[in-house]
Coordinates of C-alpha atoms in Angstrom, one line a residue:
L1 CA 3.8 36.3 25.3
L2 CA 1.5 39.1 26.6
M3 CA 2.9 42.2 28.9
H4 CA 0.9 42.8 31.9
R5 CA 0.5 46.6 33.1
N6 CA 3.0 46.8 35.3
G7 CA 5.1 45.9 32.7
Q8 CA 6.4 42.0 33.3
W9 CA 5.8 39.1 30.4
E10 CA 3.8 36.5 30.7
W11 CA 3.7 33.4 28.5
T12 CA 0.0 32.2 27.7
R13 CA -2.1 29.6 25.3
A14 CA -3.0 31.2 22.6
P15 CA -7.2 31.6 22.3
G16 CA -9.6 29.0 20.1
V17 CA -8.5 25.8 18.9
S18 CA -5.5 25.5 17.3
P19 CA -4.8 24.1 14.5
S20 CA -3.5 20.1 14.2
P21 CA -0.1 19.5 15.9
R22 CA 2.9 19.8 13.6
Y23 CA 6.5 20.2 13.9
Q24 CA 9.4 21.3 11.3
H25 CA 6.8 24.2 10.3
A26 CA 7.4 27.8 9.5
A27 CA 5.7 30.7 11.3
V28 CA 5.9 34.2 10.4
F29 CA 3.8 37.7 11.5
V30 CA 2.4 40.2 9.0
G31 CA 0.8 42.7 11.0
A32 CA -1.4 41.0 14.0
R33 CA -1.7 37.7 11.9
L34 CA 1.0 34.7 12.6
H35 CA 0.9 32.6 9.5
V36 CA 1.8 29.2 10.1
T37 CA 2.8 27.0 6.8
G38 CA 3.3 23.3 6.2
G39 CA 4.7 21.3 8.5
V40 CA 4.4 17.6 9.5
L41 CA 2.2 15.5 11.7
R42 CA 2.8 12.3 14.1
G43 CA 4.5 9.7 12.1
G44 CA 6.2 12.0 10.0
R45 CA 3.3 12.2 7.3
G46 CA 3.0 15.8 5.8
V47 CA 0.5 18.3 6.8
E48 CA -2.2 18.4 3.5
G49 CA -4.9 20.2 2.6
E50 CA -6.6 23.3 3.9
A51 CA -4.5 22.3 7.0
A52 CA -1.5 22.5 5.7
I53 CA -1.7 26.9 6.5
A54 CA -3.2 28.1 9.8
V55 CA -3.6 31.7 10.7
L56 CA -3.8 33.1 13.9
D57 CA -5.5 36.7 14.0
T58 CA -4.1 37.8 17.4
A59 CA -6.0 41.3 17.5
A60 CA -9.4 39.1 17.3
G61 CA -8.2 36.0 18.8
V62 CA -9.6 33.7 16.7
W63 CA -8.0 31.1 14.1
L64 CA -8.6 31.4 11.3
D65 CA -10.1 29.2 8.3
R66 CA -11.7 29.3 4.8
N67 CA -14.5 27.3 6.3
G68 CA -14.9 28.3 9.2
L69 CA -13.3 30.1 12.2
V70 CA -10.8 26.8 13.1
T71 CA -8.4 26.0 10.5
S72 CA -9.1 21.9 9.8
S73 CA -6.6 19.7 11.7
R74 CA -7.6 17.0 8.8
T75 CA -7.0 16.5 5.8
S76 CA -8.8 17.1 2.6
K77 CA -7.6 15.1 -0.4
G78 CA -10.1 15.9 -2.6
H79 CA -9.5 19.7 -2.2
T80 CA -5.9 19.2 -2.5
E81 CA -6.7 18.6 -6.3
H82 CA -8.2 20.9 -7.3
D83 CA -6.2 23.4 -5.2
P84 CA -2.6 23.7 -6.5
S85 CA -1.9 26.2 -3.8
L86 CA -2.3 23.8 -1.6
E87 CA -0.3 20.8 -2.7
L88 CA 2.1 23.7 -3.0
M89 CA 2.1 24.3 0.6
R90 CA 2.6 20.4 1.8
R91 CA 6.2 20.8 2.4
C92 CA 8.7 20.6 5.9
R93 CA 11.7 22.4 7.0
H94 CA 11.4 25.2 4.7
A95 CA 12.1 29.5 5.1
A96 CA 9.6 31.8 5.3
A97 CA 9.3 35.9 5.9
S98 CA 7.4 38.4 5.3
V99 CA 8.0 41.8 3.9
G100 CA 4.9 44.7 3.9
V101 CA 2.3 42.2 3.2
R102 CA 4.3 40.0 1.8
I103 CA 4.9 36.2 2.8
Y104 CA 8.0 34.5 0.9
I105 CA 8.6 31.2 1.3
Y106 CA 11.3 28.9 -0.3
G107 CA 12.5 25.6 -0.6
G108 CA 12.2 22.7 2.0
L109 CA 11.1 19.0 1.9
R110 CA 8.5 17.3 0.2
G111 CA 9.2 13.4 1.4
D112 CA 12.6 12.8 0.6
V113 CA 12.6 15.7 -2.3
L114 CA 14.3 18.3 -1.4
L115 CA 12.4 21.6 -2.7
D116 CA 14.1 24.5 -4.5
D117 CA 10.9 26.4 -5.6
F118 CA 10.2 30.1 -4.5
L119 CA 6.3 31.4 -3.0
I120 CA 5.1 34.9 -2.7
A121 CA 1.8 35.3 -1.6
E122 CA 0.0 38.5 -0.1
N123 CA -1.8 39.0 3.0
S124 CA -5.8 40.6 3.1
P125 CA -5.3 44.4 4.3
L126 CA -8.4 44.0 6.3
Q127 CA -8.3 42.4 9.4
S128 CA -12.3 41.8 9.7
D129 CA -12.1 39.7 7.0
I130 CA -12.0 36.7 9.1
N131 CA -13.1 34.2 6.3
S132 CA -10.1 35.2 4.1
P133 CA -6.7 34.6 5.5
I134 CA -3.5 34.7 3.6
L135 CA -2.7 31.6 1.6
T136 CA -6.4 29.8 2.0
S137 CA -8.9 32.4 0.3
E138 CA -8.4 33.2 -3.4
R139 CA -9.8 36.5 -2.7
A140 CA -7.0 37.4 -0.5
S141 CA -4.0 35.8 -1.4
T142 CA -2.3 35.1 -4.5
V143 CA -0.2 31.5 -3.8
T144 CA 2.2 31.8 -7.2
S145 CA 4.6 28.6 -8.8
P146 CA 5.8 27.3 -12.3
R147 CA 3.9 24.4 -11.4
T148 CA 0.4 25.2 -11.6
N149 CA -1.6 26.8 -14.8
H150 CA -1.0 29.5 -17.2
S151 CA -2.8 32.0 -15.3
N152 CA -0.2 31.2 -12.6
L153 CA 2.5 31.8 -14.0
S154 CA 2.0 34.9 -15.4
S155 CA 1.6 36.2 -12.4
Y156 CA 4.7 34.8 -11.4
N157 CA 6.6 35.8 -13.8
S158 CA 4.9 39.3 -12.9
T159 CA 5.4 39.3 -8.9
P160 CA 8.9 40.8 -7.9
T161 CA 11.0 38.5 -5.7
L162 CA 13.1 39.8 -2.5
D163 CA 15.9 40.8 -5.3
G164 CA 13.4 42.4 -7.4
K165 CA 13.7 40.1 -10.4
P166 CA 11.9 37.4 -11.5
E167 CA 12.2 33.9 -10.3
T168 CA 13.1 31.0 -12.4
P169 CA 11.2 28.2 -12.9
P170 CA 12.8 25.5 -10.0
S171 CA 13.5 22.1 -11.0
G172 CA 12.3 18.8 -8.8
G173 CA 9.1 17.2 -8.0
M174 CA 6.7 15.3 -5.7
S175 CA 5.9 11.7 -7.5
M176 CA 8.9 10.4 -5.1
D177 CA 6.7 11.2 -1.9
K178 CA 4.2 8.8 -2.9
N179 CA 7.4 6.1 -4.0
S180 CA 8.6 6.8 -0.3
M181 CA 5.5 5.9 1.7
E182 CA 5.1 2.4 -1.1
K183 CA 9.3 1.4 0.1
L184 CA 8.1 2.0 3.8
A185 CA 4.8 -0.1 3.9
E186 CA 6.9 -2.7 1.8
A187 CA 9.7 -2.5 4.7
S188 CA 7.0 -2.9 7.2
A189 CA 5.4 -6.1 4.9
A190 CA 8.3 -7.9 4.7
E191 CA 9.1 -7.4 8.4
A192 CA 5.9 -8.6 9.6
E193 CA 6.7 -12.1 6.9
A194 CA 10.3 -12.5 8.5
A195 CA 8.7 -12.4 12.1
S196 CA 6.0 -14.5 11.2
A197 CA 9.1 -16.9 10.0
V198 CA 10.7 -16.6 13.2
W199 CA 8.3 -17.2 15.5
Q200 CA 7.3 -20.7 13.5
A201 CA 10.8 -21.3 13.5
V202 CA 10.8 -21.6 17.3
Q203 CA 7.2 -23.0 17.5
A204 CA 8.9 -25.7 15.6
A205 CA 12.1 -26.2 18.0
S206 CA 10.9 -25.4 20.8
A207 CA 9.0 -28.0 23.6
A208 CA 7.5 -24.6 26.0
P209 CA 5.2 -25.3 27.9
A210 CA 1.9 -24.0 27.4
E211 CA 1.5 -21.7 30.1
E212 CA 4.7 -19.9 29.3
T213 CA 2.9 -19.6 25.7
S214 CA 0.2 -18.4 26.6
V215 CA -1.0 -14.9 27.0
S216 CA -3.9 -15.3 29.9
D217 CA -1.5 -16.8 32.6
D218 CA 1.9 -14.4 32.1
N219 CA 0.9 -12.8 35.6
S220 CA 1.7 -15.8 37.2
Q221 CA 4.8 -16.5 36.2
V222 CA 6.7 -13.7 38.5
A223 CA 9.0 -15.6 40.8
E224 CA 8.0 -14.5 44.8
T225 CA 11.3 -13.5 45.5
N226 CA 10.5 -10.1 43.3
S227 CA 7.2 -9.8 44.7
E228 CA 9.1 -6.7 47.2
G229 CA 9.9 -3.6 45.6
S230 CA 8.0 -1.0 45.8
D231 CA 10.6 1.1 47.6
T232 CA 12.2 2.1 44.8
E233 CA 13.9 5.5 45.7
A234 CA 13.3 8.4 42.8
D235 CA 16.9 8.2 41.3
V236 CA 16.5 7.8 37.4
R237 CA 15.4 10.8 36.3
L238 CA 15.1 12.2 32.6
H239 CA 16.4 15.5 32.3
P240 CA 13.4 18.5 30.8
R241 CA 15.9 19.3 28.4
A242 CA 17.5 17.7 25.0
V243 CA 20.4 18.3 23.4
V244 CA 20.1 18.9 20.0
V245 CA 22.4 19.7 17.1
A246 CA 21.8 21.7 14.5
K247 CA 21.1 19.8 10.7
E248 CA 24.3 21.1 9.1
V249 CA 27.8 21.6 10.0
V250 CA 30.0 24.4 9.4
G251 CA 33.4 24.8 8.0
N252 CA 35.2 23.4 10.5
L253 CA 33.3 24.1 13.4
G254 CA 31.0 21.6 14.3
G255 CA 26.8 21.4 14.6
M256 CA 25.4 24.1 16.4
V257 CA 24.1 22.6 19.6
R258 CA 20.8 24.3 21.5
Q259 CA 18.7 22.6 24.0
L260 CA 15.0 22.0 23.9
S261 CA 12.6 21.7 26.5
L262 CA 11.4 17.3 25.6
D263 CA 7.4 19.3 26.2
Q264 CA 8.4 20.3 22.5
F265 CA 9.0 17.2 21.6
E266 CA 6.0 15.6 20.1
N267 CA 5.0 11.9 21.3
E268 CA 5.0 10.5 17.7
S269 CA 3.9 7.5 16.4
R270 CA 7.0 5.0 15.8
R271 CA 5.9 2.2 13.2
M272 CA 8.4 1.6 11.1
I273 CA 9.7 -2.4 11.2
P274 CA 11.4 -4.1 9.1
L275 CA 12.6 -8.2 9.2
H276 CA 12.6 -11.7 7.3
N277 CA 13.4 -15.2 7.0
D278 CA 15.8 -17.7 5.5
L279 CA 16.7 -20.3 8.6
S280 CA 19.4 -22.1 6.6
Y281 CA 23.0 -20.4 6.8
P282 CA 26.6 -22.4 6.6
T283 CA 27.2 -23.9 10.0
K284 CA 30.7 -24.8 9.0
R285 CA 33.2 -23.9 12.1
F286 CA 36.6 -22.3 11.6
T287 CA 39.8 -22.6 12.7
R288 CA 39.7 -20.1 15.3
Q289 CA 44.3 -18.1 15.4
K290 CA 45.1 -16.3 17.7
S291 CA 44.0 -12.8 16.4
P292 CA 46.9 -9.9 15.2
Q293 CA 47.6 -7.1 18.0
G294 CA 47.2 -4.4 15.5
L295 CA 44.1 -5.4 13.0
H296 CA 41.5 -4.0 15.3
K297 CA 44.1 -0.7 16.0
K298 CA 44.4 -0.4 12.0
I299 CA 40.5 -0.6 11.6
I300 CA 39.9 1.9 14.4
S301 CA 42.3 4.2 12.8
V302 CA 40.9 3.9 9.3
L303 CA 37.0 3.9 10.4
L304 CA 36.8 6.2 13.5
R305 CA 37.4 9.1 11.5
P306 CA 34.3 11.6 13.0
R307 CA 34.8 14.9 11.7
N308 CA 36.2 13.5 8.3
W309 CA 34.8 10.3 7.5
K310 CA 33.6 10.3 3.9
A311 CA 31.3 7.0 2.2
P312 CA 34.2 5.6 0.1
A313 CA 33.5 6.4 -4.0
N314 CA 34.8 2.6 -4.4
R315 CA 32.7 -0.2 -2.7
R316 CA 35.0 -2.4 -2.1
F317 CA 35.5 -3.5 1.5
F318 CA 39.7 -2.6 3.3
L319 CA 39.6 -6.0 4.6
D320 CA 39.6 -9.2 3.9
S321 CA 37.8 -12.7 4.2
Y322 CA 40.9 -13.6 6.4
E323 CA 41.0 -10.3 8.5
V324 CA 37.0 -10.4 9.3
G325 CA 37.6 -14.3 10.6
E326 CA 40.3 -12.7 12.7
L327 CA 38.3 -9.4 14.2
C328 CA 35.1 -11.9 15.1
Y329 CA 37.6 -14.7 16.8
A330 CA 39.5 -11.8 19.3
A331 CA 35.9 -10.3 19.8
E332 CA 34.4 -13.7 20.5
Q333 CA 36.4 -14.5 23.1
I334 CA 35.8 -11.1 25.0
F335 CA 31.6 -11.9 24.9
M336 CA 32.3 -15.1 25.9
H337 CA 33.2 -14.6 28.8
E338 CA 31.0 -11.5 29.7
P339 CA 27.6 -12.7 31.0
T340 CA 24.2 -12.3 29.3
V341 CA 23.1 -9.2 31.6
L342 CA 25.8 -7.1 31.6
Q343 CA 26.4 -4.7 35.0
L344 CA 27.5 -1.9 34.1
K345 CA 28.5 1.7 36.3
A346 CA 27.0 5.4 35.3
P347 CA 27.9 7.4 33.3
V348 CA 26.5 5.9 30.5
K349 CA 25.9 6.8 26.5
V350 CA 23.2 4.4 24.9
F351 CA 22.6 4.3 22.0
G352 CA 20.1 2.7 19.8
D353 CA 19.5 0.9 16.1
L354 CA 22.3 1.7 13.4
H355 CA 21.6 0.1 10.7
G356 CA 24.0 0.4 8.9
Q357 CA 24.3 3.9 8.6
F358 CA 27.8 4.3 9.3
G359 CA 27.7 8.3 8.7
D360 CA 25.2 8.7 11.3
L361 CA 27.6 7.0 14.3
M362 CA 30.1 9.2 12.8
R363 CA 27.9 12.5 13.4
L364 CA 26.7 11.1 17.0
F365 CA 30.6 10.5 18.1
D366 CA 31.6 13.9 16.0
E367 CA 28.7 16.3 18.3
Y368 CA 28.6 14.1 21.7
G369 CA 31.8 12.7 21.6
F370 CA 34.0 9.6 20.9
P371 CA 35.4 6.3 22.4
S372 CA 39.1 7.0 22.6
T373 CA 41.7 8.4 24.6
A374 CA 41.3 11.5 22.3
G375 CA 37.5 11.6 23.2
D376 CA 35.4 10.5 26.1
I377 CA 36.1 7.1 26.6
T378 CA 38.7 7.9 30.2
Y379 CA 35.4 8.6 32.4
I380 CA 32.2 7.2 30.3
D381 CA 31.1 3.9 29.3
Y382 CA 29.1 3.1 25.5
L383 CA 26.2 0.4 25.2
F384 CA 25.2 -0.3 22.3
L385 CA 21.8 -1.7 21.9
G386 CA 21.7 -4.0 18.9
D387 CA 20.6 -3.6 14.8
Y388 CA 23.9 -3.0 13.9
V389 CA 23.7 -4.5 10.4
D390 CA 21.0 -4.4 7.2
R391 CA 19.0 -1.4 5.8
G392 CA 21.8 0.5 6.1
Q393 CA 24.7 1.0 3.0
H394 CA 27.5 0.6 5.6
S395 CA 26.9 -2.0 7.8
L396 CA 30.3 -3.7 7.2
E397 CA 32.2 -0.6 8.3
T398 CA 29.6 -0.3 11.3
I399 CA 29.7 -3.9 12.5
T400 CA 34.0 -4.0 12.0
L401 CA 34.5 -0.7 14.3
L402 CA 32.2 -1.5 17.0
L403 CA 33.9 -5.0 17.1
A404 CA 37.2 -3.3 17.0
L405 CA 36.4 -0.6 19.7
K406 CA 35.3 -3.5 21.6
I407 CA 38.5 -4.9 21.5
E408 CA 40.5 -1.6 22.5
Y409 CA 38.4 -1.1 25.1
P410 CA 36.7 -4.2 26.5
E411 CA 35.4 -3.0 29.6
N412 CA 34.0 0.7 28.3
V413 CA 32.1 -0.6 25.0
H414 CA 29.2 -2.9 25.3
L415 CA 27.2 -4.6 23.1
I416 CA 23.8 -6.5 23.1
R417 CA 21.9 -8.0 20.5
G418 CA 19.3 -6.9 18.5
N419 CA 16.9 -9.1 16.0
H420 CA 18.9 -8.2 13.2
E421 CA 22.2 -10.1 14.9
A422 CA 20.7 -13.0 13.4
A423 CA 21.6 -15.0 9.9
D424 CA 17.8 -15.6 8.7
I425 CA 17.2 -12.1 9.4
N426 CA 20.3 -10.6 7.8
A427 CA 20.5 -13.1 5.3
L428 CA 17.2 -11.2 3.6
F429 CA 17.5 -7.1 4.8
G430 CA 21.1 -6.2 3.3
F431 CA 23.7 -7.5 5.2
R432 CA 24.5 -10.5 3.2
L433 CA 24.4 -9.1 0.0
E434 CA 26.5 -6.6 1.2
C435 CA 29.1 -8.7 2.2
I436 CA 29.0 -10.6 -1.2
E437 CA 28.9 -6.9 -3.3
R438 CA 31.8 -5.6 -1.2
M439 CA 33.9 -9.1 -0.8
G440 CA 33.3 -11.0 -3.6
E441 CA 30.9 -13.8 -3.3
N442 CA 33.0 -16.3 -1.8
D443 CA 34.6 -14.5 0.6
G444 CA 31.3 -12.8 1.6
I445 CA 29.5 -15.6 1.9
W446 CA 32.3 -16.3 4.3
A447 CA 32.1 -12.9 6.7
W448 CA 29.0 -13.1 6.7
T449 CA 28.3 -16.3 8.3
R450 CA 31.6 -15.5 10.5
F451 CA 29.7 -12.7 11.5
N452 CA 26.7 -14.2 12.5
Q453 CA 28.5 -17.3 14.7
L454 CA 29.7 -14.2 16.6
F455 CA 25.9 -12.9 16.7
N456 CA 25.4 -15.7 18.6
Y457 CA 27.7 -15.1 21.9
L458 CA 26.7 -11.3 22.5
P459 CA 24.8 -10.6 25.6
L460 CA 21.3 -9.2 25.4
A461 CA 20.9 -7.1 28.2
A462 CA 22.3 -4.6 30.5
L463 CA 21.9 -3.4 34.0
I464 CA 23.6 0.2 34.7
E465 CA 23.4 0.8 38.6
K466 CA 20.9 -2.1 39.0
K467 CA 18.2 0.3 38.5
I468 CA 18.1 1.0 34.4
I469 CA 17.7 -2.3 32.1
C470 CA 18.5 -1.8 28.7
M471 CA 17.5 -4.2 25.8
H472 CA 16.7 -4.1 22.0
G473 CA 13.4 -5.5 22.1
G474 CA 10.9 -5.8 25.4
I475 CA 9.6 -7.5 28.1
G476 CA 6.8 -8.8 25.6
R477 CA 4.4 -11.6 27.4
S478 CA 7.1 -14.1 29.0
I479 CA 10.0 -11.9 30.7
H480 CA 8.7 -11.1 34.5
S481 CA 12.2 -11.3 36.0
V482 CA 15.9 -10.0 35.2
E483 CA 16.6 -13.8 35.8
Q484 CA 15.0 -15.1 33.3
I485 CA 17.0 -13.7 30.5
E486 CA 20.7 -14.5 32.8
K487 CA 19.3 -18.2 32.5
L488 CA 19.4 -18.0 28.8
D489 CA 22.6 -19.6 27.9
R490 CA 25.0 -18.4 24.9
P491 CA 25.8 -19.0 21.6
I492 CA 22.4 -18.7 21.5
T493 CA 20.1 -19.1 18.3
M494 CA 16.9 -18.2 18.0
D495 CA 14.9 -21.1 17.2
A496 CA 16.6 -21.8 20.4
G497 CA 15.8 -19.5 22.5
S498 CA 12.0 -20.1 23.0
I499 CA 9.3 -17.2 23.7
I500 CA 11.5 -15.5 25.9
L501 CA 14.4 -14.6 23.6
M502 CA 12.0 -13.9 20.9
D503 CA 10.1 -11.2 23.3
L504 CA 13.2 -9.9 24.6
L505 CA 14.0 -8.7 21.0
W506 CA 11.1 -8.5 18.9
S507 CA 8.4 -7.4 21.4
D508 CA 7.1 -3.5 21.4
P509 CA 5.7 -1.1 23.6
T510 CA 1.6 -0.7 23.0
E511 CA 0.6 2.1 20.9
N512 CA 0.4 4.7 23.6
D513 CA -0.5 4.7 27.6
S514 CA -3.8 3.9 27.5
V515 CA -3.6 1.0 25.5
E516 CA -2.8 -1.8 28.8
G517 CA -2.0 -5.5 28.9
L518 CA -1.1 -7.9 26.1
R519 CA -2.3 -7.3 22.5
P520 CA -1.4 -8.8 18.8
N521 CA 1.6 -7.2 16.9
A522 CA 1.8 -6.2 14.1
R523 CA 5.1 -7.6 13.2
G524 CA 3.3 -11.1 13.0
P525 CA 1.7 -13.9 14.9
G526 CA 3.3 -14.8 17.3
L527 CA 4.5 -11.6 18.7
V528 CA 2.6 -9.3 21.0
T529 CA 2.7 -5.5 22.1
F530 CA 2.8 -5.0 25.8
G531 CA 1.1 -1.9 27.8
P532 CA 2.1 0.7 30.5
D533 CA 0.8 -1.9 32.8
R534 CA 3.1 -4.7 32.6
V535 CA 6.4 -1.9 32.1
T536 CA 5.2 -0.6 35.9
D537 CA 4.7 -4.3 37.1
F538 CA 8.1 -5.6 35.5
C539 CA 10.0 -2.1 37.1
K540 CA 8.4 -2.7 40.7
K541 CA 9.3 -6.8 40.9
N542 CA 12.4 -6.4 39.7
K543 CA 13.2 -3.0 42.0
L544 CA 13.9 -1.2 38.6
Q545 CA 13.3 2.5 37.8
L546 CA 13.5 2.7 34.0
I547 CA 13.4 0.4 30.6
I548 CA 15.8 1.6 27.4
R549 CA 15.2 0.2 24.6
A550 CA 15.5 0.4 20.4
H551 CA 13.8 -1.6 18.1
E552 CA 11.4 0.8 16.7
C553 CA 11.9 4.6 14.6
V554 CA 10.8 7.4 16.5
M555 CA 10.4 10.7 15.5
D556 CA 12.3 12.6 17.5
G557 CA 14.9 9.5 18.2
F558 CA 13.5 9.1 21.6
E559 CA 9.8 8.6 23.2
R560 CA 8.4 7.9 26.2
F561 CA 6.2 5.4 27.5
A562 CA 4.7 3.8 30.6
Q563 CA 4.2 7.4 32.1
G564 CA 8.8 7.8 31.3
Q565 CA 9.4 4.3 32.8
L566 CA 10.0 3.4 29.4
I567 CA 12.3 4.9 26.7
T568 CA 12.3 4.1 23.3
L569 CA 15.6 4.9 21.3
F570 CA 16.6 5.0 17.5
S571 CA 20.0 6.6 16.2
A572 CA 19.8 5.7 12.9
T573 CA 18.7 9.8 11.2
N574 CA 15.7 9.1 8.0
Y575 CA 15.6 5.9 8.7
C576 CA 15.3 3.6 4.9
G577 CA 15.8 6.8 3.4
T578 CA 11.8 7.8 3.9
A579 CA 11.0 8.2 7.5
N580 CA 12.3 11.7 7.9
N581 CA 13.1 10.7 11.8
A582 CA 16.1 12.3 14.0
G583 CA 18.3 9.9 15.6
A584 CA 19.0 10.0 19.3
I585 CA 21.3 8.7 22.3
L586 CA 20.6 9.1 25.4
V587 CA 23.2 10.1 28.4
V588 CA 23.2 8.7 31.8
G589 CA 24.8 10.9 34.0
R590 CA 26.6 9.9 37.3
G591 CA 23.8 11.1 39.6
L592 CA 21.3 8.7 36.8
V593 CA 19.9 11.8 35.4
V594 CA 18.9 10.7 31.5
V595 CA 20.0 13.6 28.7
P596 CA 18.7 12.8 25.3
K597 CA 21.0 14.0 23.1
L598 CA 19.7 14.8 19.1
I599 CA 21.2 14.8 15.0
H600 CA 18.8 15.4 12.5
P601 CA 18.2 14.1 9.1
L602 CA 20.7 15.8 6.8
P603 CA 19.3 17.2 3.2
P604 CA 19.7 14.5 0.5
P605 CA 22.8 15.5 -1.3
L606 CA 22.8 16.2 -4.8
Q607 CA 24.6 13.5 -5.8
S608 CA 26.9 10.8 -3.5
P609 CA 29.7 8.3 -4.2
E610 CA 27.5 5.3 -4.3
T611 CA 25.0 7.2 -6.9
S612 CA 27.5 8.5 -9.2
P613 CA 27.5 7.6 -12.6
E614 CA 31.1 5.8 -12.0
R615 CA 29.3 3.7 -9.1
T616 CA 26.1 3.0 -11.4
N617 CA 27.9 1.4 -14.3
S618 CA 31.0 -0.7 -12.1
Y619 CA 27.9 -2.6 -10.4

């Protein structure tokens, strides 16, 4: 921010080449030097090595670096191993302040480890000493922590803190970060294996013609009736600012809400997906009885508590198998009479993957309104894009509340199917096990089977004002018109749905806008990613202006693709307990202006009811 001679202020780009892109970092001034510490990169990986500290000398107009004038944008693992001070700076969401020539840094996160250490460093008094920036040069600074060697420890004890007293050595460690990365890798591998199994089942059960499954013949599948679509009006617009809620709630007040320009969000990579295989599950039909009038109201009264809900210490689920059956029957009767592609009117709130993270659903309801006459259901609809179960600890609460809300507000609450709403997938990724653990083996398997029978009736996509199409996965290789989706008959299983259902629930966009066409998908053989050219072509031929889809974890909770013609939406925060991502919803207003609204992951709890000794010893 520069001040001209006439007294006017103007924002301008900092001189030189800036350090690696990052977010969730800290920045403080000491004199004319701006010190940037820590943060995370694309994909949620922490900034490491020399890149963890970047210093801009605003007087000289250069970025400082121990090896040169430009701060390195790449990490140096070998150097980090020999310099404990650099490893100490591998953190994000920490606090930083400067007093005089000293910089004080406290806390933050390293992976999923909540840090409580206190670091102190001292800036070089010589502004001309360009090759010795703060925190990166041994001559200019001393980073102190009880985790370093004995000489640093003595320096730490002799350095006054903000209150003039020596700090006690903090507790915690860094080993969880490696474990977190391993967990994500295992989840991705399991997902790829499951996707491969599902694809093989589709191939075995489907007699789809060769041209339908051929990547090279995709573009010839479009009906001629949709060839005229280039004259669509640019009515759908993404609002230039996103609504962001603070990470923590203070007292009885909601989180502090602020707005951020979309330019401040990094275009994060988003590959953190899961899944698996077991196509054999009970197929017995259950005796259908009329649902009791008060069951869904009972569920809503117990679970819809956005401000006050807490994870129960007793994991036993409050519904029995009979009530689960009655709930599923009542919701199923509604889904059976709905079209495969829902036709909705704005305004609509759109939710991405929840994956059993019921606490995040309650936070989103608390901050941005919830479906109740005491909330905002009288003037806005709710649309959920699937993946309600698996991975999280509260899949039962998530799916039962959404079904109860569907029964209570059938014209205002809308659910479509995700790829985890299938028995062969949720048998392996947590939902089946949760049902057994929380309801007993016999009742749990019964309830799990009944839920999966219901899932086969879920609609598969939704159109908002005939200009925005919402789906779980994407258009893949085979989907060229909305009519193809509409022609899918329900109830439908994955193995009977052919390539169209697979693409609809499983496909992803390519890595970025520069990768066009169709490419193999890392999820498994037979699956594809589709480029921005496919998105543009699909929207043009179907007279659409936007695709909203879920299915992938994105760091900011939402991510634009194909120059804004597609948005990926993910509502669960800190996916799999390791991704550290934000969660988001999209609010489509009456004027078709789309506003992202975000929540950030909460800090790890010191102790939760599910990790307490009582909980551990009882199971």
